[in-house]
């Protein structure tokens, strides 16, 4: 009898086989590492979008605090895209070869440092000072004549004129003159930190999740991401309602309200809140593994570990070869891509559309402030509570429609185009929802009440105030019973005042128009005159159209996103993102801001001279320029998109004709060969 082989010796008997427990198919654990990663990534998405939208909501406060123009604030806002683009390609290429969860954690911490750096200048600047005639006189009860007071050598107005022409010691001591650079750097650092979160997070899920679960996990991420902007604008609303130096200055001593153009909210507070949230978001990633067994293959842990180790040791030897191969094929592929007419036209359309969106999002709250007299707090609140939830519902319903009716790529493209174009047409109604310019003596109306627009400082003086020696650079508006606002009590020709703080009332104002000296009041109170009920109705119509157009536009977001993913290759998608953010995300806030600056009627004069933040805009010109720019950019994008559709239809027709010709030729060949097959030699 032959001896048993080694394999037969090692093979268990049938009795032993019965004793060995069979391994069951592994189930998905409820708290697997992958699901923990998805929860952590969802919170990271929420945190990064919250900090980004808070930056948008704080634009007005930063502009006023640092005495900047809208174009410079637009440059600060674009610094996020600058930092993001610097490292996006590097992180996307090399990040997948490293410890992805820890890179995402590092990105969250960098974003936290960037947010903290953005708010840090507040603690190195002196207390915020705003122009006011009664500053320093709040505790006095003696009646003082603002008109005569401006002729005293130590008065506010003359001091303001002297300091505005001073280029000496005061200018050097003004620590806030260049502090906005730290806001710029902090926002850029936040952009650098954001680079690994999206590409590495999505690739990590795609590598280790089941194919059927991957799309569901990514859709959950997108849904949770929508909560970030909503809470970001709500945080911005809360901070804008708090005074910038809260805790150091008594709110009761202030003579301005959140509706005033000089009001600055606690802009810095939201950046530290978002920084703390980002730190919390980054902690879990440091405890997650570099690689995971794929869902459903949890038993093959050794294989995954070995594979990870092999990758770690093989990469240093083959990395230079791969880079050389990629470099050789990249430029020809890029040239072919950009020389494709349909793709180039699509790229132009997307850049225009994205530019319009970025400009609108950056300055939408400011538009609501200047056009309809809303405070920054209320504008941010309405965006966060009304517009963004409607957008979230629209995106969800768009995905539901695509799944319910199983829309093809062509049907999805048609739905996306129809919804986008319908929303564009609705936005044209914004041109009819307007508020007239606030009547300000010397700026939008003359002192006798005649409407006129003037940029000339000489128009601020009149016979009624020519003996008051007023400063035309100050902005301390007062409101009369006739509804006309005057830039200061001095320019209103007031001689006495009573009360203190917000309750100060100026009397015997020679420039105030009254029906008759006996019945009418020649007194003015602090602050601009409120907008009328007609303006309130216009704002209600504006918000209704905005909410409706936002909902309709968001219905096509999911189909449009899926078309982009399915139709474009990875290189085409990457180039699209790069061009879109470079030509749209960075310059759009700058030229939007520059055009908005062109509508300013009254600039603040800085302590050491020079132009500060704008105090009042020409509402009509602001509306025409802002809405015309957004609608022109969006409208022009549709010409490119229609051209793309025409080219693609021609291409599809050619392919169909070619396919029919090939089918016909094959049928002819079959007919020619069939007699030979039936009658062989």
XYZ file of C-alpha atoms in Angstrom:
681
model
C 0.000 0.000 0.000
C 1.416 3.393 -0.942
C 2.065 5.978 1.729
C -0.296 8.979 1.880
C 0.971 12.195 0.371
C 1.529 15.394 2.331
C -1.708 16.915 1.025
C -3.662 13.804 2.103
C -2.066 13.920 5.576
C -3.034 17.568 5.988
C -6.527 17.079 4.600
C -9.044 16.742 7.455
C -11.230 13.698 7.637
C -14.972 13.934 7.233
C -15.363 13.581 11.018
C -12.887 16.394 11.644
C -14.588 18.456 8.985
C -17.835 18.224 10.933
C -16.118 19.627 14.022
C -14.739 22.685 12.206
C -17.282 25.539 12.364
C -18.138 26.951 8.957
C -17.522 30.649 8.459
C -20.665 32.612 7.855
C -20.815 35.394 5.325
C -19.761 38.580 7.144
C -22.470 41.090 7.829
C -22.114 44.819 7.695
C -21.426 45.904 11.308
C -23.499 48.858 12.448
C -20.401 50.761 13.623
C -17.754 49.691 11.106
C -14.707 51.868 10.498
C -16.068 52.871 7.106
C -19.349 54.095 8.584
C -17.467 55.983 11.300
C -15.389 57.546 8.516
C -18.548 58.570 6.636
C -20.046 60.162 9.765
C -16.770 62.019 10.445
C -16.535 63.146 6.813
C -20.142 64.379 6.901
C -19.323 66.530 9.916
C -16.187 67.791 8.151
C -18.295 68.735 5.106
C -20.740 70.535 7.381
C -17.906 72.397 9.128
C -16.121 73.541 5.984
C -19.284 74.829 4.306
C -20.332 76.579 7.533
C -17.014 78.452 7.733
C -17.181 79.299 4.010
C -20.670 80.753 4.101
C -19.921 82.615 7.322
C -17.143 84.400 5.417
C -19.725 85.449 2.810
C -22.090 86.694 5.526
C -19.351 88.769 7.218
C -18.314 90.639 4.044
C -20.134 93.867 4.980
C -18.777 93.862 8.539
C -15.180 93.317 7.371
C -15.570 96.085 4.801
C -16.681 98.602 7.435
C -14.267 97.505 10.170
C -11.164 97.781 7.994
C -12.442 100.736 5.898
C -12.155 98.856 2.615
C -13.818 99.171 -0.753
C -16.010 96.380 -2.116
C -13.357 95.424 -4.687
C -10.731 94.813 -1.967
C -13.239 92.810 0.061
C -13.933 90.794 -3.086
C -10.194 90.095 -3.370
C -10.164 88.885 0.249
C -13.100 86.601 -0.484
C -11.308 85.199 -3.558
C -8.185 84.334 -1.527
C -9.889 81.078 -0.494
C -9.920 79.912 -4.123
C -6.292 81.020 -4.540
C -5.113 78.887 -1.628
C -7.294 75.995 -2.696
C -6.013 75.903 -6.276
C -2.355 76.077 -5.207
C -2.484 72.624 -3.610
C -5.514 70.976 -5.227
C -3.601 69.131 -7.972
C -0.788 68.024 -5.632
C -3.140 66.707 -2.948
C -5.414 64.984 -5.462
C -2.476 63.184 -7.127
C -0.302 62.214 -4.153
C -2.934 62.151 -1.396
C -4.380 58.769 -2.392
C -0.932 57.194 -1.866
C -0.662 58.460 1.725
C -2.751 58.106 4.897
C -5.941 59.711 3.609
C -7.893 60.013 6.899
C -4.960 61.763 8.582
C -4.523 64.096 5.619
C -8.198 65.032 5.929
C -7.680 65.585 9.669
C -4.688 67.830 8.908
C -6.839 69.734 6.414
C -9.509 70.352 9.067
C -6.866 71.625 11.497
C -5.402 73.930 8.822
C -8.876 75.297 8.149
C -9.337 75.847 11.889
C -6.040 77.766 12.067
C -7.060 79.801 9.006
C -10.434 80.715 10.540
C -8.784 81.711 13.824
C -6.181 83.794 11.946
C -8.993 85.572 10.088
C -10.628 86.701 13.337
C -7.373 87.389 15.212
C -6.802 91.007 14.003
C -9.756 92.087 16.132
C -7.637 91.689 19.283
C -4.763 93.782 17.892
C -6.893 96.728 16.833
C -8.118 99.527 19.022
C -11.801 99.912 19.808
C -13.971 100.735 16.838
C -14.669 104.460 16.489
C -17.439 105.783 14.300
C -18.076 109.367 13.231
C -20.554 111.167 15.455
C -21.010 114.823 16.350
C -22.044 114.094 19.945
C -19.159 111.719 20.715
C -17.699 112.630 24.081
C -20.758 114.715 25.005
C -23.053 111.811 25.896
C -22.849 112.459 29.640
C -23.483 116.207 29.370
C -26.926 117.684 29.863
C -26.075 121.254 28.818
C -27.627 122.310 25.523
C -24.876 122.860 22.964
C -25.347 124.261 19.503
C -24.000 121.816 16.878
C -23.810 124.639 14.365
C -21.860 126.993 16.673
C -20.028 124.036 18.238
C -18.330 123.336 14.919
C -16.558 126.726 15.094
C -14.822 125.990 18.422
C -11.123 125.005 17.906
C -11.480 121.712 19.827
C -14.765 120.632 18.286
C -15.407 117.354 16.510
C -15.775 118.733 13.002
C -12.557 120.735 12.943
C -10.718 117.886 14.643
C -11.979 115.617 11.921
C -10.778 117.978 9.197
C -7.348 118.296 10.792
C -6.947 114.562 11.272
C -8.060 113.846 7.721
C -5.209 115.949 6.401
C -2.682 114.629 8.898
C 0.067 112.389 7.584
C 2.156 112.321 10.719
C 2.191 110.306 13.927
C -1.497 109.374 13.949
C -1.130 107.532 10.633
C 1.706 105.393 11.949
C -0.235 104.525 15.092
C -3.306 103.396 13.157
C -2.813 99.648 13.617
C -5.937 98.748 11.670
C -4.758 100.245 8.375
C -3.191 97.026 7.059
C -4.656 94.369 9.358
C -6.928 93.166 6.561
C -3.881 91.331 5.133
C -4.201 88.806 7.980
C -7.828 88.254 7.024
C -6.634 87.624 3.457
C -3.959 85.145 4.609
C -6.327 83.390 7.005
C -8.906 82.876 4.272
C -6.191 81.581 1.902
C -4.973 79.153 4.583
C -8.533 77.932 5.004
C -8.600 77.277 1.261
C -5.373 75.239 1.490
C -6.814 73.178 4.328
C -9.962 72.427 2.346
C -8.087 70.735 -0.536
C -7.827 67.148 0.835
C -11.342 66.858 2.258
C -13.441 66.364 -0.875
C -11.174 64.390 -3.269
C -9.615 62.112 -0.650
C -12.870 61.591 1.228
C -14.779 60.576 -1.902
C -11.948 58.299 -3.123
C -11.719 56.611 0.313
C -15.443 55.806 0.251
C -15.273 54.649 -3.363
C -12.326 52.323 -2.602
C -13.754 50.532 0.428
C -17.550 50.713 0.061
C -19.697 48.335 -1.950
C -20.456 49.594 -5.443
C -24.184 49.739 -4.690
C -23.594 51.629 -1.413
C -21.061 54.153 -2.684
C -23.595 56.384 -4.478
C -25.895 56.335 -1.427
C -23.074 57.394 0.931
C -22.024 60.227 -1.388
C -25.635 61.462 -1.682
C -25.863 61.509 2.132
C -22.713 63.641 2.200
C -24.197 66.107 -0.285
C -27.427 66.345 1.730
C -25.633 67.013 5.024
C -23.397 69.547 3.263
C -26.470 71.696 2.582
C -26.931 72.206 6.336
C -23.570 73.989 6.559
C -24.532 77.092 4.547
C -27.814 77.407 6.417
C -26.131 77.433 9.835
C -23.317 79.607 8.452
C -25.725 82.384 7.482
C -27.619 82.026 10.766
C -24.333 82.374 12.659
C -23.573 85.421 10.528
C -26.974 86.877 11.383
C -26.398 86.418 15.107
C -22.888 87.921 15.059
C -23.930 90.867 12.859
C -26.534 91.824 15.487
C -23.875 92.007 18.231
C -21.642 95.083 18.469
C -18.047 94.550 17.360
C -16.542 95.486 20.750
C -19.094 93.582 22.809
C -17.907 93.246 26.394
C -15.740 96.367 26.174
C -18.304 98.982 25.180
C -21.716 99.533 26.744
C -24.431 99.070 24.142
C -26.525 101.752 25.880
C -23.878 104.354 25.086
C -24.064 103.714 21.330
C -25.795 106.211 19.093
C -26.099 103.809 16.128
C -28.230 100.739 15.421
C -27.645 97.651 13.216
C -29.491 99.462 10.378
C -26.857 102.230 10.336
C -24.136 102.272 7.657
C -21.539 102.750 10.416
C -22.590 99.675 12.411
C -20.033 96.863 12.654
C -21.109 93.555 14.126
C -18.983 91.020 16.015
C -17.550 89.646 12.750
C -14.599 88.022 14.546
C -16.744 85.885 16.847
C -18.101 83.607 14.104
C -14.603 82.791 12.856
C -13.587 81.480 16.274
C -16.818 79.486 16.537
C -16.190 77.893 13.124
C -12.550 77.295 14.097
C -13.623 75.327 17.185
C -16.085 73.271 15.102
C -13.350 72.495 12.547
C -10.997 71.279 15.290
C -13.691 68.885 16.525
C -14.286 67.727 12.946
C -10.606 66.865 12.469
C -10.089 64.762 15.615
C -11.783 61.454 14.528
C -9.662 61.120 11.374
C -6.482 60.595 13.394
C -7.905 57.348 14.819
C -9.060 55.819 11.530
C -6.927 53.280 9.608
C -5.080 53.996 6.396
C -6.897 51.224 4.540
C -9.937 49.059 5.171
C -11.226 45.732 3.892
C -13.835 46.322 1.226
C -17.413 45.983 2.415
C -18.373 42.300 2.235
C -14.715 41.183 2.363
C -13.967 41.894 6.016
C -12.526 38.383 6.443
C -9.650 39.101 4.060
C -7.854 41.475 6.416
C -4.428 39.930 5.836
C -4.765 40.423 2.106
C -5.556 44.108 2.539
C -2.696 44.636 4.954
C -0.246 42.908 2.631
C -1.568 44.896 -0.288
C -1.114 48.133 1.626
C 2.424 47.161 2.599
C 3.279 46.185 -0.957
C 1.999 49.518 -2.195
C 4.084 51.278 0.412
C 7.314 49.564 -0.665
C 6.682 49.512 -4.410
C 5.763 53.183 -4.759
C 9.233 54.681 -4.213
C 10.673 52.532 -7.019
C 7.951 53.104 -9.610
C 6.870 56.635 -8.751
C 9.292 58.472 -11.071
C 8.392 56.189 -13.971
C 4.683 56.816 -13.462
C 5.230 60.570 -13.277
C 7.223 60.493 -16.525
C 4.508 58.517 -18.273
C 1.811 60.846 -16.978
C 3.781 63.936 -18.054
C 4.239 62.564 -21.593
C 0.550 61.849 -22.075
C -0.872 64.834 -20.228
C -0.141 67.688 -22.655
C -1.389 65.880 -25.801
C -4.559 64.841 -23.942
C -5.086 68.391 -22.722
C -4.563 69.785 -26.238
C -7.073 67.338 -27.734
C -9.566 68.184 -24.991
C -9.393 71.956 -25.398
C -9.493 71.663 -29.199
C -12.803 69.800 -28.977
C -15.408 72.466 -29.904
C -18.214 71.044 -27.739
C -16.046 70.839 -24.611
C -14.533 74.303 -25.127
C -17.971 75.889 -25.535
C -19.250 74.010 -22.483
C -16.275 75.315 -20.512
C -17.057 78.923 -21.523
C -20.712 78.529 -20.531
C -19.868 77.010 -17.154
C -17.330 79.765 -16.339
C -19.906 82.483 -17.086
C -22.606 80.731 -15.069
C -20.287 80.146 -12.113
C -19.061 83.763 -12.188
C -22.650 84.982 -11.984
C -23.369 82.604 -9.088
C -20.264 83.595 -7.091
C -20.859 87.329 -7.556
C -24.506 86.962 -6.558
C -23.725 84.840 -3.495
C -20.939 87.160 -2.294
C -22.899 90.404 -2.485
C -26.519 89.236 -2.192
C -26.806 90.190 1.486
C -25.230 93.569 0.770
C -27.690 94.133 -2.090
C -30.584 93.478 0.297
C -29.077 95.989 2.742
C -28.507 98.794 0.252
C -31.560 98.344 -1.960
C -34.231 97.593 0.650
C -32.761 99.067 3.838
C -32.378 95.710 5.620
C -29.771 95.227 8.325
C -26.935 92.764 7.688
C -28.319 90.554 10.456
C -31.786 90.342 8.914
C -30.437 89.804 5.381
C -28.278 86.856 6.502
C -31.142 85.438 8.546
C -33.545 85.465 5.589
C -30.977 83.804 3.306
C -30.332 81.089 5.883
C -33.980 80.454 6.806
C -35.883 80.986 3.550
C -33.612 80.456 0.537
C -31.214 77.664 1.528
C -33.827 75.201 2.909
C -35.829 75.628 -0.304
C -32.671 74.861 -2.320
C -32.095 71.711 -0.253
C -35.663 70.520 -0.896
C -35.275 71.243 -4.613
C -32.041 69.242 -4.886
C -33.654 66.302 -3.079
C -36.755 66.385 -5.303
C -34.569 66.633 -8.420
C -32.756 63.434 -7.431
C -36.097 61.794 -6.629
C -37.484 62.717 -10.067
C -34.417 61.270 -11.768
C -34.757 58.002 -9.844
C -38.565 57.735 -10.072
C -38.775 58.224 -13.835
C -35.327 56.713 -14.575
C -34.273 59.698 -16.648
C -31.569 59.130 -19.231
C -28.622 61.471 -19.746
C -30.471 63.345 -22.504
C -33.680 63.671 -20.449
C -31.648 64.806 -17.424
C -29.892 67.416 -19.560
C -33.234 68.724 -20.813
C -34.621 68.932 -17.268
C -31.505 70.746 -16.034
C -31.632 73.248 -18.915
C -35.373 73.932 -18.603
C -35.271 74.515 -14.834
C -32.168 76.710 -15.060
C -33.571 78.842 -17.885
C -36.967 79.196 -16.149
C -35.223 80.402 -12.976
C -33.216 82.857 -15.088
C -36.391 84.308 -16.600
C -37.938 84.692 -13.145
C -34.886 86.645 -11.955
C -35.641 89.293 -14.586
C -38.598 90.343 -12.384
C -36.026 91.655 -9.882
C -35.562 94.706 -12.113
C -39.107 95.789 -11.242
C -38.760 95.221 -7.471
C -36.983 98.311 -6.282
C -36.840 101.058 -3.688
C -36.131 104.660 -4.628
C -33.046 106.429 -3.356
C -33.246 107.561 0.245
C -33.763 111.361 0.154
C -30.510 112.779 1.561
C -30.023 116.554 1.332
C -27.094 117.379 -0.939
C -26.715 113.802 -2.262
C -29.976 112.498 -3.722
C -32.152 115.606 -3.240
C -31.403 119.297 -2.973
C -32.036 121.192 0.238
C -35.377 122.355 -1.160
C -36.433 118.725 -1.763
C -35.859 118.537 -5.539
C -34.548 115.078 -6.621
C -30.981 115.136 -7.944
C -27.867 112.972 -7.748
C -24.644 114.714 -6.807
C -21.082 113.555 -6.146
C -19.897 117.112 -5.554
C -19.108 118.044 -1.945
C -20.077 121.666 -2.645
C -23.693 120.551 -3.077
C -23.714 119.556 0.622
C -23.524 123.242 1.566
C -26.449 125.627 1.274
C -27.484 129.090 2.392
C -29.172 127.542 5.437
C -25.900 126.099 6.804
C -23.187 128.248 5.228
C -22.428 130.007 8.547
C -21.961 126.760 10.482
C -18.443 125.859 9.236
C -19.540 122.222 8.873
C -17.296 119.392 7.758
C -18.549 117.752 4.569
C -16.562 114.582 5.277
C -18.471 113.516 8.378
C -21.387 111.065 8.300
C -23.728 111.305 11.275
C -27.181 111.237 9.616
C -30.278 112.760 11.187
C -33.889 112.439 10.074
C -36.488 115.194 9.839
C -40.261 114.886 9.999
C -40.434 115.736 6.290
C -38.659 112.453 5.502
C -35.402 114.051 4.325
C -32.144 112.787 5.830
C -29.274 115.205 6.529
C -25.667 114.039 6.688
C -25.106 115.647 10.100
C -26.901 117.937 12.556
C -24.482 120.675 11.569
C -25.413 120.405 7.874
C -29.067 120.474 8.950
C -28.337 123.857 10.557
C -29.401 122.784 14.068
C -28.561 125.126 16.950
C -29.582 123.154 20.071
C -30.149 119.570 21.175
C -31.698 117.724 24.117
C -31.339 114.197 25.474
C -28.361 111.878 25.114
C -27.321 108.708 23.336
C -29.837 107.273 20.880
C -32.503 109.601 22.271
C -30.700 112.804 21.261
C -32.964 115.259 19.399
C -31.659 118.379 17.637
C -33.807 121.538 17.473
C -34.075 124.814 15.584
C -32.615 123.331 12.400
C -32.589 126.026 9.738
C -32.348 123.624 6.765
C -35.363 121.479 7.696
C -38.322 121.983 5.377
C -41.695 122.493 7.046
C -45.156 123.367 5.681
C -45.240 126.410 7.935
C -42.975 127.641 10.732
C -45.835 127.462 13.240
C -47.239 123.964 12.562
C -44.128 122.203 11.333
C -41.279 120.910 13.456
C -37.715 121.994 12.784
C -36.265 119.178 14.857
C -34.339 116.100 13.703
C -33.522 112.804 15.385
C -30.463 110.578 15.082
C -30.281 108.040 12.273
C -31.408 107.801 8.652
C -35.082 108.114 7.829
C -36.775 104.709 7.486
C -37.945 103.368 4.154
C -41.638 103.698 3.340
C -44.306 100.953 3.139
C -43.888 100.802 -0.655
C -40.309 99.653 -0.178
C -41.477 96.966 2.262
C -43.908 95.601 -0.333
C -41.145 95.595 -2.952
C -38.884 93.623 -0.623
C -41.627 91.051 -0.021
C -42.009 90.616 -3.794
C -38.229 90.363 -4.187
C -37.987 87.572 -1.607
C -40.937 85.688 -3.116
C -39.360 85.717 -6.597
C -35.947 84.755 -5.132
C -37.338 81.778 -3.217
C -39.358 80.542 -6.213
C -36.453 80.885 -8.691
C -34.036 79.222 -6.245
C -36.379 76.237 -5.872
C -36.896 75.816 -9.631
C -33.166 76.161 -10.334
C -32.255 73.587 -7.671
C -34.580 70.986 -9.257
C -32.068 70.605 -12.083
C -28.953 70.518 -9.883
C -28.845 66.740 -9.336
C -29.531 65.817 -13.001
C -26.909 68.333 -14.118
C -24.352 66.956 -11.659
C -24.981 63.372 -12.762
C -24.629 64.355 -16.439
C -21.280 65.975 -15.705
C -20.035 62.888 -13.863
C -21.242 60.416 -16.511
C -20.355 62.386 -19.623
C -16.895 63.767 -18.802
C -13.719 61.820 -18.226
C -11.627 62.462 -15.125
C -9.219 64.784 -16.972
C -12.091 66.784 -18.488
C -13.796 67.074 -15.102
C -10.564 68.174 -13.416
C -9.842 70.815 -16.068
C -13.421 72.056 -15.791
C -13.088 72.489 -12.015
C -9.707 74.196 -12.361
C -10.830 76.656 -15.054
C -14.165 77.329 -13.359
C -12.568 78.278 -10.057
C -9.627 80.144 -11.593
C -11.603 82.281 -14.062
C -14.844 82.416 -12.074
C -14.204 82.000 -8.350
C -11.237 84.391 -8.038
C -11.948 87.383 -10.333
C -15.767 87.505 -10.029
C -15.934 88.990 -6.488
C -13.279 91.570 -7.467
C -14.982 92.997 -10.558
C -18.421 92.727 -8.946
C -17.048 94.781 -6.044
C -15.385 97.319 -8.362
C -18.659 97.940 -10.227
C -20.526 98.251 -6.929
C -17.949 100.838 -5.790
C -18.726 102.923 -8.879
C -22.241 103.551 -7.508
C -21.058 105.000 -4.186
C -22.290 108.520 -3.413
C -20.579 109.091 -0.085
C -17.247 107.618 1.011
C -15.900 107.731 4.522
C -12.766 109.834 4.830
C -10.088 108.031 6.827
C -8.365 109.603 9.794
C -5.125 110.059 7.841
C -6.837 110.900 4.576
C -7.861 108.589 1.791
C -11.055 106.771 0.954
C -12.588 104.347 3.442
C -15.774 102.298 3.288
C -18.802 103.545 1.394
C -21.541 105.068 3.550
C -24.247 105.435 0.912
C -24.876 104.078 -2.586
C -27.032 105.252 -5.446
C -29.746 102.597 -5.048
C -30.994 102.822 -8.634
C -27.538 102.511 -10.184
C -26.595 99.751 -7.718
C -29.691 97.770 -8.738
C -29.157 98.246 -12.473
C -25.441 97.390 -12.421
C -25.683 94.442 -10.012
C -28.694 92.797 -11.657
C -27.456 93.548 -15.184
C -24.096 91.935 -14.448
C -25.598 88.763 -12.971
C -28.236 88.381 -15.700
C -25.807 89.154 -18.547
C -23.314 86.551 -17.332
C -26.061 83.957 -16.878
C -27.775 84.867 -20.146
C -24.579 84.656 -22.197
C -23.847 81.220 -20.729
C -27.033 79.850 -22.330
C -25.786 80.776 -25.818
C -22.746 78.565 -25.277
C -24.836 75.752 -23.796
C -27.294 75.863 -26.724
C -24.328 75.713 -29.122
C -23.065 72.644 -27.248
C -26.483 70.966 -27.580
C -26.551 71.695 -31.352
C -23.041 70.273 -31.825
C -23.828 67.164 -29.796
C -27.023 66.547 -31.794
C -25.063 66.791 -35.044
C -22.473 64.432 -33.641
C -25.143 61.930 -32.552
C -26.786 62.083 -35.986
C -23.453 61.397 -37.691
C -22.836 58.465 -35.372
C -26.333 57.096 -36.072
C -25.823 57.376 -39.852
C -22.416 55.748 -39.535
C -23.878 52.928 -37.449
C -26.678 52.381 -40.000
C -24.141 52.285 -42.822
C -22.018 49.729 -40.961
C -25.097 47.601 -40.292
C -26.142 47.762 -43.957
C -22.644 46.826 -45.153
C -22.569 43.850 -42.788
C -25.951 42.693 -44.085
C -24.711 42.954 -47.695
C -21.608 40.945 -46.851
C -23.795 38.295 -45.238
C -26.000 38.076 -48.347
C -22.961 37.744 -50.625
C -21.458 34.996 -48.484
C -24.707 33.016 -47.997
C -24.785 31.298 -51.514
C -21.243 30.039 -51.071
C -22.167 28.574 -47.695
C -25.239 26.842 -49.132
C -23.402 25.397 -52.170
C -19.959 24.360 -51.086
C -17.520 22.939 -53.645
